[in-house]
Amino acid sequence: DQQVKQNSPSLSVQEGRISILNCDYTNSMFDYFLWYKKYPAEGPTFLISISSIKDKNEDGRFTVFLNKSAKHLSLHIVPSQPGDSAVYFCAARGYGNKLVFGAGTILRVKS
Amino acid sequence: SQTIHQWPATLVQPVGSPLSLECTVEGTSNPNLYWYRQAAGRGLQLLFYSIGIDQISSEVPQNLSASRPQDRQFILSSKKLLLSDSGFYLCAWSAFNLGSSGANVLTFGAGSRLTVL
């Protein structure tokens, strides 16, 4: 049972435009949501997080939006840059402080 | 500052051979430690986590085991590898006892690519 789903395996965006990565979850008890970025043959690096009591968190070019009623969150990257090309994982914190990860979305930013 | 080391980076092993992947964390005490696996085309699956020495929880029944002989050392092992054990293994740590304040931000190592032939 996948509690965190990233339904788009890949996304291609032109440099300078907005990238929108989506994530859906099923467990209403998740209290934090995180986004990680991963380059090939490297470990994921933390990007941004949001508490379940917030609906938006912004850090530079990255903004995460949370819609609790829809159990949906999204990561906006604007403007997108070629260096943003990577796999993006959505994660949610559940019982015991453990993170549950989605399958990831491959983002390609074309120059 | 805290750093996490994981080795070996790449490993090619025959079916039935043993496995040992090691992970150490520096610059912090009593961290939570985790082993994740990323199989080809799939997300990150939590295999084991540990809140202290010799305190290990297994998330998924499998051919692997984990040990934590020291506070900042976490080892992933197998006695006999299967083809299905191939994947990218990631060690991670987080601060202990976050409680309800702050996200549980995991810091990952660089990963170990295991190919079982």
PDB file of C-alpha atoms in Angstrom:
ATOM      1  CA  ASP A   1       0.000   0.000   0.000  1.00  0.00           C
ATOM      2  CA  GLN A   2       1.703   3.162  -1.212  1.00  0.00           C
ATOM      3  CA  GLN A   3       0.962   5.915   1.251  1.00  0.00           C
ATOM      4  CA  VAL A   4       2.896   8.520  -0.734  1.00  0.00           C
ATOM      5  CA  LYS A   5       2.447   8.647  -4.487  1.00  0.00           C
ATOM      6  CA  GLN A   6       4.185  10.609  -7.182  1.00  0.00           C
ATOM      7  CA  ASN A   7       2.122   9.780 -10.222  1.00  0.00           C
ATOM      8  CA  SER A   8       4.321  11.480 -12.794  1.00  0.00           C
ATOM      9  CA  PRO A   9       7.481   9.458 -13.436  1.00  0.00           C
ATOM     10  CA  SER A  10       9.026  12.315 -15.392  1.00  0.00           C
ATOM     11  CA  LEU A  11       8.626  15.971 -16.279  1.00  0.00           C
ATOM     12  CA  SER A  12      10.336  18.065 -18.927  1.00  0.00           C
ATOM     13  CA  VAL A  13      10.458  21.859 -18.632  1.00  0.00           C
ATOM     14  CA  GLN A  14      12.126  24.658 -20.550  1.00  0.00           C
ATOM     15  CA  GLU A  15      14.784  26.654 -18.746  1.00  0.00           C
ATOM     16  CA  GLY A  16      13.326  29.751 -17.102  1.00  0.00           C
ATOM     17  CA  ARG A  17       9.814  28.346 -16.870  1.00  0.00           C
ATOM     18  CA  ILE A  18       8.076  26.934 -13.818  1.00  0.00           C
ATOM     19  CA  SER A  19       8.429  23.286 -12.788  1.00  0.00           C
ATOM     20  CA  ILE A  20       5.565  21.798 -10.791  1.00  0.00           C
ATOM     21  CA  LEU A  21       6.080  18.442  -9.119  1.00  0.00           C
ATOM     22  CA  ASN A  22       3.104  16.765  -7.510  1.00  0.00           C
ATOM     23  CA  CYS A  23       2.632  14.350  -4.644  1.00  0.00           C
ATOM     24  CA  ASP A  24      -0.433  12.699  -3.118  1.00  0.00           C
ATOM     25  CA  TYR A  25      -0.732  10.918   0.201  1.00  0.00           C
ATOM     26  CA  THR A  26      -3.304   8.786   1.935  1.00  0.00           C
ATOM     27  CA  ASN A  27      -2.402   8.934   5.623  1.00  0.00           C
ATOM     28  CA  SER A  28      -3.985  11.929   7.339  1.00  0.00           C
ATOM     29  CA  MET A  29      -1.678  11.416  10.343  1.00  0.00           C
ATOM     30  CA  PHE A  30       1.420  12.583   8.473  1.00  0.00           C
ATOM     31  CA  ASP A  31       2.596  15.751  10.211  1.00  0.00           C
ATOM     32  CA  TYR A  32       5.510  16.897   8.043  1.00  0.00           C
ATOM     33  CA  PHE A  33       6.220  16.697   4.357  1.00  0.00           C
ATOM     34  CA  LEU A  34       9.615  16.984   2.742  1.00  0.00           C
ATOM     35  CA  TRP A  35      11.128  17.179  -0.704  1.00  0.00           C
ATOM     36  CA  TYR A  36      14.477  15.672  -1.573  1.00  0.00           C
ATOM     37  CA  LYS A  37      16.554  16.039  -4.697  1.00  0.00           C
ATOM     38  CA  LYS A  38      18.774  13.253  -5.984  1.00  0.00           C
ATOM     39  CA  TYR A  39      21.447  13.207  -8.652  1.00  0.00           C
ATOM     40  CA  PRO A  40      22.555   9.890 -10.212  1.00  0.00           C
ATOM     41  CA  ALA A  41      24.891   7.807  -8.049  1.00  0.00           C
ATOM     42  CA  GLU A  42      24.503  10.198  -5.116  1.00  0.00           C
ATOM     43  CA  GLY A  43      22.429  10.230  -1.964  1.00  0.00           C
ATOM     44  CA  PRO A  44      19.304  12.431  -1.830  1.00  0.00           C
ATOM     45  CA  THR A  45      19.706  15.912  -0.400  1.00  0.00           C
ATOM     46  CA  PHE A  46      17.059  17.732   1.568  1.00  0.00           C
ATOM     47  CA  LEU A  47      15.382  20.586  -0.278  1.00  0.00           C
ATOM     48  CA  ILE A  48      12.423  21.967   1.628  1.00  0.00           C
ATOM     49  CA  SER A  49       9.775  20.892   4.123  1.00  0.00           C
ATOM     50  CA  ILE A  50       6.361  21.956   5.303  1.00  0.00           C
ATOM     51  CA  SER A  51       4.421  21.323   8.472  1.00  0.00           C
ATOM     52  CA  SER A  52       0.905  19.942   8.166  1.00  0.00           C
ATOM     53  CA  ILE A  53      -0.400  23.072   9.887  1.00  0.00           C
ATOM     54  CA  LYS A  54       0.876  25.289   7.081  1.00  0.00           C
ATOM     55  CA  ASP A  55      -0.236  25.578   3.481  1.00  0.00           C
ATOM     56  CA  LYS A  56       2.841  27.166   1.971  1.00  0.00           C
ATOM     57  CA  ASN A  57       6.564  27.357   2.569  1.00  0.00           C
ATOM     58  CA  GLU A  58       8.992  29.250   0.387  1.00  0.00           C
ATOM     59  CA  ASP A  59      12.766  29.104   0.118  1.00  0.00           C
ATOM     60  CA  GLY A  60      14.286  31.042  -2.748  1.00  0.00           C
ATOM     61  CA  ARG A  61      13.208  29.513  -6.040  1.00  0.00           C
ATOM     62  CA  PHE A  62      11.456  26.635  -4.279  1.00  0.00           C
ATOM     63  CA  THR A  63       7.934  26.760  -2.863  1.00  0.00           C
ATOM     64  CA  VAL A  64       5.958  23.883  -1.438  1.00  0.00           C
ATOM     65  CA  PHE A  65       2.167  24.033  -1.261  1.00  0.00           C
ATOM     66  CA  LEU A  66       0.058  21.751   0.902  1.00  0.00           C
ATOM     67  CA  ASN A  67      -3.645  21.073   0.401  1.00  0.00           C
ATOM     68  CA  LYS A  68      -4.674  18.943   3.370  1.00  0.00           C
ATOM     69  CA  SER A  69      -8.265  18.474   2.307  1.00  0.00           C
ATOM     70  CA  ALA A  70      -7.079  17.002  -0.986  1.00  0.00           C
ATOM     71  CA  LYS A  71      -4.102  15.238   0.637  1.00  0.00           C
ATOM     72  CA  HIS A  72      -1.928  16.780  -2.024  1.00  0.00           C
ATOM     73  CA  LEU A  73       1.287  18.735  -2.068  1.00  0.00           C
ATOM     74  CA  SER A  74       3.325  20.254  -4.817  1.00  0.00           C
ATOM     75  CA  LEU A  75       6.793  21.669  -5.291  1.00  0.00           C
ATOM     76  CA  HIS A  76       7.174  24.715  -7.517  1.00  0.00           C
ATOM     77  CA  ILE A  77      10.561  25.663  -8.917  1.00  0.00           C
ATOM     78  CA  VAL A  78      10.733  29.035 -10.591  1.00  0.00           C
ATOM     79  CA  PRO A  79      12.640  29.854 -12.637  1.00  0.00           C
ATOM     80  CA  SER A  80      13.824  26.366 -13.532  1.00  0.00           C
ATOM     81  CA  GLN A  81      17.515  25.938 -14.283  1.00  0.00           C
ATOM     82  CA  PRO A  82      19.407  23.108 -16.029  1.00  0.00           C
ATOM     83  CA  GLY A  83      21.100  22.280 -12.705  1.00  0.00           C
ATOM     84  CA  ASP A  84      17.676  21.453 -11.284  1.00  0.00           C
ATOM     85  CA  SER A  85      17.570  18.352 -13.480  1.00  0.00           C
ATOM     86  CA  ALA A  86      17.423  15.473 -11.008  1.00  0.00           C
ATOM     87  CA  VAL A  87      15.041  13.010  -9.383  1.00  0.00           C
ATOM     88  CA  TYR A  88      12.733  14.628  -6.835  1.00  0.00           C
ATOM     89  CA  PHE A  89      11.315  12.578  -3.989  1.00  0.00           C
ATOM     90  CA  CYS A  90       8.354  13.557  -1.895  1.00  0.00           C
ATOM     91  CA  ALA A  91       8.401  12.220   1.681  1.00  0.00           C
ATOM     92  CA  ALA A  92       6.022  12.300   4.620  1.00  0.00           C
ATOM     93  CA  ARG A  93       6.732  11.867   8.311  1.00  0.00           C
ATOM     94  CA  GLY A  94       4.596   9.317  10.048  1.00  0.00           C
ATOM     95  CA  TYR A  95       4.558   7.160  13.130  1.00  0.00           C
ATOM     96  CA  GLY A  96       7.862   6.916  14.962  1.00  0.00           C
ATOM     97  CA  ASN A  97       9.346   9.855  13.059  1.00  0.00           C
ATOM     98  CA  LYS A  98       9.891   7.594  10.063  1.00  0.00           C
ATOM     99  CA  LEU A  99       9.780   9.020   6.571  1.00  0.00           C
ATOM    100  CA  VAL A 100       7.748   7.394   3.813  1.00  0.00           C
ATOM    101  CA  PHE A 101       8.991   8.229   0.333  1.00  0.00           C
ATOM    102  CA  GLY A 102       7.270   8.405  -3.000  1.00  0.00           C
ATOM    103  CA  ALA A 103       8.684   6.733  -6.107  1.00  0.00           C
ATOM    104  CA  GLY A 104      10.230   9.963  -7.381  1.00  0.00           C
ATOM    105  CA  THR A 105       9.805  12.191 -10.426  1.00  0.00           C
ATOM    106  CA  ILE A 106      12.603  12.758 -12.922  1.00  0.00           C
ATOM    107  CA  LEU A 107      12.827  16.449 -13.798  1.00  0.00           C
ATOM    108  CA  ARG A 108      14.618  17.497 -16.976  1.00  0.00           C
ATOM    109  CA  VAL A 109      15.190  21.180 -17.533  1.00  0.00           C
ATOM    110  CA  LYS A 110      16.065  21.935 -21.148  1.00  0.00           C
ATOM    111  CA  SER A 111      18.262  24.875 -22.032  1.00  0.00           C
TER     112      SER A 111
ATOM    113  CA  SER B   1      29.593  19.824  11.284  1.00  0.00           C
ATOM    114  CA  GLN B   2      28.105  16.399  10.799  1.00  0.00           C
ATOM    115  CA  THR B   3      29.221  14.058   8.051  1.00  0.00           C
ATOM    116  CA  ILE B   4      28.139  10.611   6.996  1.00  0.00           C
ATOM    117  CA  HIS B   5      30.389   8.096   5.299  1.00  0.00           C
ATOM    118  CA  GLN B   6      29.236   5.001   3.499  1.00  0.00           C
ATOM    119  CA  TRP B   7      31.302   2.291   1.799  1.00  0.00           C
ATOM    120  CA  PRO B   8      31.976   0.616  -0.478  1.00  0.00           C
ATOM    121  CA  ALA B   9      30.576   2.858  -3.203  1.00  0.00           C
ATOM    122  CA  THR B  10      30.248   0.020  -5.683  1.00  0.00           C
ATOM    123  CA  LEU B  11      30.072  -3.712  -5.180  1.00  0.00           C
ATOM    124  CA  VAL B  12      29.569  -6.624  -7.576  1.00  0.00           C
ATOM    125  CA  GLN B  13      28.892  -9.908  -5.834  1.00  0.00           C
ATOM    126  CA  PRO B  14      27.866 -13.414  -6.953  1.00  0.00           C
ATOM    127  CA  VAL B  15      24.608 -14.945  -5.809  1.00  0.00           C
ATOM    128  CA  GLY B  16      25.071 -16.721  -2.499  1.00  0.00           C
ATOM    129  CA  SER B  17      27.984 -14.614  -1.335  1.00  0.00           C
ATOM    130  CA  PRO B  18      27.913 -12.548   1.877  1.00  0.00           C
ATOM    131  CA  LEU B  19      27.492  -8.788   2.088  1.00  0.00           C
ATOM    132  CA  SER B  20      28.679  -6.099   4.421  1.00  0.00           C
ATOM    133  CA  LEU B  21      27.979  -2.396   3.880  1.00  0.00           C
ATOM    134  CA  GLU B  22      29.203   0.035   6.477  1.00  0.00           C
ATOM    135  CA  CYS B  23      28.092   3.491   7.480  1.00  0.00           C
ATOM    136  CA  THR B  24      29.557   5.886  10.039  1.00  0.00           C
ATOM    137  CA  VAL B  25      28.425   9.307  11.199  1.00  0.00           C
ATOM    138  CA  GLU B  26      30.679  12.009  12.583  1.00  0.00           C
ATOM    139  CA  GLY B  27      29.953  15.175  14.502  1.00  0.00           C
ATOM    140  CA  THR B  28      26.825  14.065  16.358  1.00  0.00           C
ATOM    141  CA  SER B  29      25.877  11.798  19.227  1.00  0.00           C
ATOM    142  CA  ASN B  30      23.087   9.258  19.527  1.00  0.00           C
ATOM    143  CA  PRO B  31      21.723   9.733  16.026  1.00  0.00           C
ATOM    144  CA  ASN B  32      18.831   7.804  14.543  1.00  0.00           C
ATOM    145  CA  LEU B  33      20.287   5.661  11.769  1.00  0.00           C
ATOM    146  CA  TYR B  34      18.553   4.236   8.721  1.00  0.00           C
ATOM    147  CA  TRP B  35      19.172   1.911   5.801  1.00  0.00           C
ATOM    148  CA  TYR B  36      17.153   2.542   2.651  1.00  0.00           C
ATOM    149  CA  ARG B  37      17.188   0.784  -0.698  1.00  0.00           C
ATOM    150  CA  GLN B  38      16.359   2.241  -4.071  1.00  0.00           C
ATOM    151  CA  ALA B  39      15.631  -0.558  -6.503  1.00  0.00           C
ATOM    152  CA  ALA B  40      15.730   0.182 -10.226  1.00  0.00           C
ATOM    153  CA  GLY B  41      12.808   2.423 -11.199  1.00  0.00           C
ATOM    154  CA  ARG B  42      11.407   2.516  -7.674  1.00  0.00           C
ATOM    155  CA  GLY B  43      11.382   4.881  -4.736  1.00  0.00           C
ATOM    156  CA  LEU B  44      13.236   4.692  -1.460  1.00  0.00           C
ATOM    157  CA  GLN B  45      12.256   1.764   0.698  1.00  0.00           C
ATOM    158  CA  LEU B  46      13.084   1.817   4.398  1.00  0.00           C
ATOM    159  CA  LEU B  47      14.842  -1.406   5.379  1.00  0.00           C
ATOM    160  CA  PHE B  48      16.062  -0.831   8.936  1.00  0.00           C
ATOM    161  CA  TYR B  49      16.199   1.946  11.460  1.00  0.00           C
ATOM    162  CA  SER B  50      17.946   2.249  14.787  1.00  0.00           C
ATOM    163  CA  ILE B  51      17.453   4.607  17.718  1.00  0.00           C
ATOM    164  CA  GLY B  52      20.462   3.344  19.663  1.00  0.00           C
ATOM    165  CA  ILE B  53      23.178   0.709  20.034  1.00  0.00           C
ATOM    166  CA  ASP B  54      21.759  -2.768  19.417  1.00  0.00           C
ATOM    167  CA  GLN B  55      18.279  -1.265  18.970  1.00  0.00           C
ATOM    168  CA  ILE B  56      17.224  -2.077  15.435  1.00  0.00           C
ATOM    169  CA  SER B  57      13.850  -2.348  13.817  1.00  0.00           C
ATOM    170  CA  SER B  58      13.241  -4.142  10.564  1.00  0.00           C
ATOM    171  CA  GLU B  59      10.649  -2.696   8.240  1.00  0.00           C
ATOM    172  CA  VAL B  60      10.530  -5.347   5.569  1.00  0.00           C
ATOM    173  CA  PRO B  61      11.107  -9.109   5.920  1.00  0.00           C
ATOM    174  CA  GLN B  62      14.014  -9.959   3.673  1.00  0.00           C
ATOM    175  CA  ASN B  63      17.370 -11.525   3.192  1.00  0.00           C
ATOM    176  CA  LEU B  64      19.218  -8.717   4.966  1.00  0.00           C
ATOM    177  CA  SER B  65      20.115  -7.833   8.533  1.00  0.00           C
ATOM    178  CA  ALA B  66      21.500  -4.764  10.263  1.00  0.00           C
ATOM    179  CA  SER B  67      23.673  -4.184  13.290  1.00  0.00           C
ATOM    180  CA  ARG B  68      24.738  -1.159  15.292  1.00  0.00           C
ATOM    181  CA  PRO B  69      27.783  -2.130  17.319  1.00  0.00           C
ATOM    182  CA  GLN B  70      28.690   1.467  18.151  1.00  0.00           C
ATOM    183  CA  ASP B  71      26.709   4.672  18.537  1.00  0.00           C
ATOM    184  CA  ARG B  72      27.667   6.083  15.151  1.00  0.00           C
ATOM    185  CA  GLN B  73      28.207   2.889  13.157  1.00  0.00           C
ATOM    186  CA  PHE B  74      25.525   1.064  11.211  1.00  0.00           C
ATOM    187  CA  ILE B  75      26.178  -2.106   9.205  1.00  0.00           C
ATOM    188  CA  LEU B  76      23.995  -3.814   6.629  1.00  0.00           C
ATOM    189  CA  SER B  77      24.698  -7.508   6.096  1.00  0.00           C
ATOM    190  CA  SER B  78      23.591 -10.617   4.335  1.00  0.00           C
ATOM    191  CA  LYS B  79      24.792 -14.191   4.671  1.00  0.00           C
ATOM    192  CA  LYS B  80      23.732 -15.188   1.158  1.00  0.00           C
ATOM    193  CA  LEU B  81      22.874 -12.625  -1.490  1.00  0.00           C
ATOM    194  CA  LEU B  82      19.981 -13.057  -3.907  1.00  0.00           C
ATOM    195  CA  LEU B  83      19.606 -11.511  -7.346  1.00  0.00           C
ATOM    196  CA  SER B  84      16.760  -9.411  -5.969  1.00  0.00           C
ATOM    197  CA  ASP B  85      19.141  -7.773  -3.478  1.00  0.00           C
ATOM    198  CA  SER B  86      20.634  -5.692  -6.286  1.00  0.00           C
ATOM    199  CA  GLY B  87      20.028  -1.998  -5.841  1.00  0.00           C
ATOM    200  CA  PHE B  88      21.304   1.289  -4.505  1.00  0.00           C
ATOM    201  CA  TYR B  89      21.655   1.229  -0.723  1.00  0.00           C
ATOM    202  CA  LEU B  90      21.550   4.416   1.250  1.00  0.00           C
ATOM    203  CA  CYS B  91      22.472   5.037   4.844  1.00  0.00           C
ATOM    204  CA  ALA B  92      20.987   8.081   6.558  1.00  0.00           C
ATOM    205  CA  TRP B  93      20.935   9.746   9.952  1.00  0.00           C
ATOM    206  CA  SER B  94      18.678  12.164  11.787  1.00  0.00           C
ATOM    207  CA  ALA B  95      18.780  13.870  15.150  1.00  0.00           C
ATOM    208  CA  PHE B  96      17.377  11.876  18.031  1.00  0.00           C
ATOM    209  CA  ASN B  97      14.202  12.817  19.912  1.00  0.00           C
ATOM    210  CA  LEU B  98      12.858  15.489  17.616  1.00  0.00           C
ATOM    211  CA  GLY B  99       9.511  15.220  19.294  1.00  0.00           C
ATOM    212  CA  SER B 100       6.892  17.199  17.528  1.00  0.00           C
ATOM    213  CA  SER B 101       9.056  20.157  16.627  1.00  0.00           C
ATOM    214  CA  GLY B 102      10.693  20.232  13.237  1.00  0.00           C
ATOM    215  CA  ALA B 103      10.662  17.906  10.317  1.00  0.00           C
ATOM    216  CA  ASN B 104      12.654  14.694  10.580  1.00  0.00           C
ATOM    217  CA  VAL B 105      15.266  15.758   8.080  1.00  0.00           C
ATOM    218  CA  LEU B 106      17.355  12.793   7.054  1.00  0.00           C
ATOM    219  CA  THR B 107      20.880  13.321   5.843  1.00  0.00           C
ATOM    220  CA  PHE B 108      21.927  10.637   3.411  1.00  0.00           C
ATOM    221  CA  GLY B 109      25.275   9.135   2.571  1.00  0.00           C
ATOM    222  CA  ALA B 110      26.500   8.909  -1.006  1.00  0.00           C
ATOM    223  CA  GLY B 111      25.102   5.404  -1.426  1.00  0.00           C
ATOM    224  CA  SER B 112      26.417   1.946  -2.317  1.00  0.00           C
ATOM    225  CA  ARG B 113      25.583   0.388  -5.665  1.00  0.00           C
ATOM    226  CA  LEU B 114      25.219  -3.389  -5.267  1.00  0.00           C
ATOM    227  CA  THR B 115      24.976  -5.664  -8.272  1.00  0.00           C
ATOM    228  CA  VAL B 116      24.340  -9.326  -7.626  1.00  0.00           C
ATOM    229  CA  LEU B 117      25.167 -11.600 -10.565  1.00  0.00           C
TER     230      LEU B 117
END
